[in-house]
Coordinates of C-alpha atoms and ligand atoms in Angstrom, one line a residue:
X204 CA 9.9 -1.6 0.2
X205 CA 10.9 2.1 0.5
X206 CA 10.7 2.4 4.4
X207 CA 11.2 5.7 6.0
X208 CA 12.2 5.7 9.5
X209 CA 12.6 8.8 12.1
X210 CA 14.6 8.2 15.4
X211 CA 16.2 10.5 18.2
X212 CA 14.9 13.9 19.7
X213 CA 14.9 17.1 18.1
X214 CA 16.4 20.4 19.4
X215 CA 14.7 23.4 19.9
X216 CA 17.1 26.2 20.4
X217 CA 16.4 29.3 22.6
X218 CA 19.7 31.1 21.6
X219 CA 22.8 29.8 20.1
X220 CA 24.0 27.9 23.2
X221 CA 20.7 26.7 24.7
X222 CA 17.7 24.2 23.8
X223 CA 14.6 22.2 24.6
X224 CA 14.9 18.8 24.1
X225 CA 14.6 15.2 25.7
X226 CA 16.7 12.3 26.3
X227 CA 15.6 9.7 23.6
X228 CA 18.4 7.7 22.4
X229 CA 17.1 6.9 18.9
X230 CA 18.1 3.2 19.4
X231 CA 14.9 1.7 18.5
X232 CA 14.5 3.5 15.4
X233 CA 18.1 2.3 14.4
X234 CA 17.5 -1.1 15.1
X235 CA 14.7 -1.1 13.1
X236 CA 16.4 0.8 10.4
X237 CA 19.2 -1.7 10.5
X238 CA 16.9 -4.7 10.5
X239 CA 15.0 -3.5 7.5
X240 CA 18.0 -3.0 5.6
X241 CA 19.2 -6.5 6.4
X242 CA 16.1 -7.6 5.2
X243 CA 16.9 -6.1 1.7
X244 CA 14.6 -2.9 1.8
X245 CA 15.6 0.7 0.5
X246 CA 15.8 2.7 3.8
X247 CA 15.8 6.3 4.8
X248 CA 16.5 7.4 8.2
X249 CA 15.8 10.8 9.4
X250 CA 17.5 11.4 12.9
X251 CA 17.4 14.0 15.2
X252 CA 20.8 14.6 17.4
X253 CA 22.0 11.4 18.9
X254 CA 25.2 9.5 19.0
X255 CA 24.5 6.7 17.0
X256 CA 27.1 5.0 14.4
X257 CA 26.5 5.2 10.7
X258 CA 24.5 2.7 9.1
X259 CA 25.9 1.3 5.9
X260 CA 23.6 1.5 2.7
X261 CA 20.9 3.4 4.5
X262 CA 20.1 7.1 3.2
X263 CA 20.5 9.2 6.4
X264 CA 19.5 12.6 7.0
X265 CA 20.7 14.6 10.2
X266 CA 18.3 17.0 11.2
X267 CA 17.9 19.2 14.5
X268 CA 14.5 20.4 15.0
X269 CA 10.9 19.5 14.4
X270 CA 10.4 21.8 11.5
X271 CA 13.5 20.6 9.9
X272 CA 12.5 17.0 10.7
X273 CA 8.7 17.8 8.9
X274 CA 10.6 19.5 6.1
X275 CA 12.4 16.0 5.1
X276 CA 9.4 13.4 5.9
X277 CA 7.2 15.7 4.1
X278 CA 9.4 15.5 1.1
X279 CA 10.2 11.6 1.4
X280 CA 6.7 10.3 2.3
X281 CA 4.9 10.3 -1.2
X282 CA 7.7 7.6 -2.5
X283 CA 7.6 5.6 0.4
X284 CA 5.4 2.6 1.0
X285 CA 6.2 3.0 4.8
X286 CA 6.6 5.4 7.7
X287 CA 7.9 4.0 11.1
X288 CA 7.9 7.2 12.9
X289 CA 9.9 6.5 16.1
X290 CA 11.5 10.1 16.8
X291 CA 10.6 11.7 20.2
X292 CA 9.8 15.1 18.3
X293 CA 9.4 18.1 20.9
X294 CA 5.7 19.3 21.1
X295 CA 7.0 22.9 21.6
X296 CA 9.7 25.3 20.5
X297 CA 10.7 28.8 21.8
X298 CA 8.2 31.4 20.0
X299 CA 11.3 33.3 19.0
X300 CA 15.2 32.1 19.0
X301 CA 17.3 35.1 20.2
X302 CA 20.5 35.6 17.7
X303 CA 22.6 36.3 20.9
X304 CA 23.6 34.5 23.9
X305 CA 20.7 35.5 26.4
X306 CA 22.2 37.3 29.5
X307 CA 21.8 35.7 33.0
X308 CA 18.6 37.0 34.5
X309 CA 17.1 36.3 37.9
X310 CA 13.3 35.2 36.7
X311 CA 12.0 35.1 33.3
X312 CA 9.4 33.4 31.3
X313 CA 10.0 31.6 28.1
X314 CA 7.3 31.7 25.7
X315 CA 6.8 28.1 24.0
X316 CA 4.8 27.4 20.6
X317 CA 3.3 24.4 19.5
X318 CA 5.4 22.7 16.8
X319 CA 3.5 20.9 13.9
X320 CA 2.5 17.4 14.4
X321 CA 4.4 15.4 11.6
X322 CA 2.7 12.1 11.8
X323 CA -0.9 14.1 11.8
X324 CA 0.2 16.0 8.8
X325 CA 1.7 13.4 6.6
X326 CA -1.0 10.6 7.5
X327 CA -3.5 13.2 6.3
X328 CA -1.6 12.8 3.0
X329 CA -1.6 9.2 2.8
X330 CA -2.3 7.2 -0.2
X331 CA -3.9 3.8 -0.3
X332 CA -1.4 1.2 0.4
X333 CA 0.7 2.9 2.4
X334 CA 1.5 1.8 6.1
X335 CA 2.0 4.5 8.8
X336 CA 3.1 3.3 12.0
X337 CA 3.5 5.8 15.2
X338 CA 4.7 5.5 19.0
X339 CA 2.8 7.0 21.8
X340 CA 4.7 7.4 25.0
X341 CA 2.1 7.6 28.2
X342 CA 2.3 8.1 32.0
X343 CA -0.8 6.6 32.6
X344 CA -4.1 5.2 30.6
X345 CA -1.5 3.7 28.1
X346 CA -4.2 1.7 26.0
X347 CA -6.7 4.3 26.2
X348 CA -4.3 7.1 25.1
X349 CA -2.6 5.2 22.4
X350 CA -5.9 4.2 21.0
X351 CA -7.1 7.6 20.9
X352 CA -3.7 8.7 19.1
X353 CA -4.1 5.6 16.6
X354 CA -7.5 6.9 15.7
X355 CA -6.9 11.0 15.5
X356 CA -3.5 10.5 13.7
X357 CA -4.8 8.0 11.3
X358 CA -2.3 5.7 11.8
X359 CA -2.5 1.9 11.0
X360 CA -0.4 0.6 14.0
X361 CA 0.8 2.4 17.1
X362 CA 3.2 1.1 19.3
X363 CA 2.3 2.3 23.3
X364 CA 5.1 2.6 25.8
X365 CA 5.3 3.9 29.3
X366 CA 7.7 6.5 30.2
X367 CA 9.5 3.9 31.9
X368 CA 11.1 2.8 29.0
X369 CA 12.1 5.9 27.9
X370 CA 15.8 7.0 27.3
X371 CA 17.3 3.5 28.6
X372 CA 18.2 0.9 26.7
X373 CA 16.2 -1.8 28.7
X374 CA 12.5 -2.2 28.4
X375 CA 11.4 -3.0 31.8
X376 CA 7.7 -0.9 31.5
X377 CA 4.4 -2.1 29.6
X378 CA 4.4 -2.1 25.6
X379 CA 1.5 -3.0 23.4
X380 CA 1.3 -2.8 19.6
X381 CA -2.2 -1.5 18.4
X382 CA -3.5 -2.1 15.3
X383 CA -5.9 0.0 13.3
X384 CA -8.5 -2.9 13.1
X385 CA -8.6 -3.7 17.0
X386 CA -5.7 -6.2 16.9
X387 CA -3.0 -5.9 19.9
X388 CA 0.1 -7.8 20.7
X389 CA 1.3 -7.5 24.2
X390 CA 5.4 -6.7 24.0
X391 CA 5.8 -6.2 27.5
X392 CA 9.2 -7.6 28.4
X393 CA 10.7 -7.6 24.8
X394 CA 13.9 -5.8 24.2
X395 CA 14.1 -3.2 21.5
X396 CA 16.1 -5.9 19.4
X397 CA 13.0 -8.1 19.6
X398 CA 10.5 -5.4 18.8
X399 CA 12.3 -4.3 16.1
X400 CA 12.4 -7.8 14.4
X401 CA 8.7 -8.5 15.1
X402 CA 7.9 -4.9 13.6
X403 CA 9.5 -5.4 10.6
X404 CA 7.9 -9.1 10.3
X405 CA 4.4 -7.3 10.6
X406 CA 5.6 -4.8 7.8
X407 CA 6.4 -7.6 5.7
X408 CA 3.2 -9.3 6.4
X409 CA 1.2 -6.4 5.6
X410 CA 2.8 -5.9 2.3
X411 CA 2.1 -9.3 1.2
X412 CA -1.5 -8.9 2.2
X413 CA -2.0 -5.6 0.2
X414 CA -0.3 -7.4 -2.8
X415 CA -2.8 -9.7 -2.8
Ligands
C5P135 O1 1.6 12.9 20.7 P1 2.5 12.1 20.9 O2 3.6 13.1 20.8 O3 2.3 11.3 21.7 O4 2.6 11.3 19.2 C1 3.5 10.2 19.3 C2 3.7 10.0 17.9 O5 3.8 11.3 17.0 C3 5.0 9.3 17.7 O6 4.9 8.7 16.8 C4 6.1 10.8 17.3 O7 7.0 10.4 16.7 C5 4.9 11.4 16.6 N1 5.0 13.0 16.5 C6 5.2 14.1 15.4 N2 5.0 15.2 15.6 C7 4.9 15.5 16.9 C8 5.0 15.1 17.9 C9 4.8 13.8 17.8 O8 5.0 13.1 14.2 N3 5.1 17.1 16.9

């Protein structure tokens, strides 16, 4: 299968030396990409700025901002069987990036504009037999909010996570895998390693089903 995986944070620059970002490590996406490659799939990895060792045999495209990530995902998506969007895309970017370093001032207001929702955009163009998997990071009402995102973003699967698991190597909070047909798997307590193995298995099961 052709599998596209995104990972890491995005950086939205305010001026040449300052940006808005988040502490995503990119590790889960990295593990999924590594596992998929080991299973013999053709893997494409679009990754925001993070400190991950190179993945042998995986076509890796490094990006910085959400707009750049969208451009790369949009280009690759039509020829993919599967998209796994683990990236922690910044929801906003500065309305204007200053070309010069902004001088220190006492108090000022930074105007933000929303970034494009990459997942929503590409899943709107989804062909039959393409599988789209997203993630949801929630502070409260994890299941309710994740179900809503699954529906709104027209996903096949969503992995619902608590903020407790964000930016760490340990998963101590709740995690659920929700399917568009209503099926749900509780992954709470699973390591990122175990989640990546399970996800690849589920992707392969899905492929077998659509081939029949
Ligand atoms: O709406 P929320 O940001 O919680 O959605 C999370 C999911 O949507 C993740 O899979 C993330 O990669 C994706 N996303 C996106 N583009 C954005 C924001 C999030 O593709 N601008």
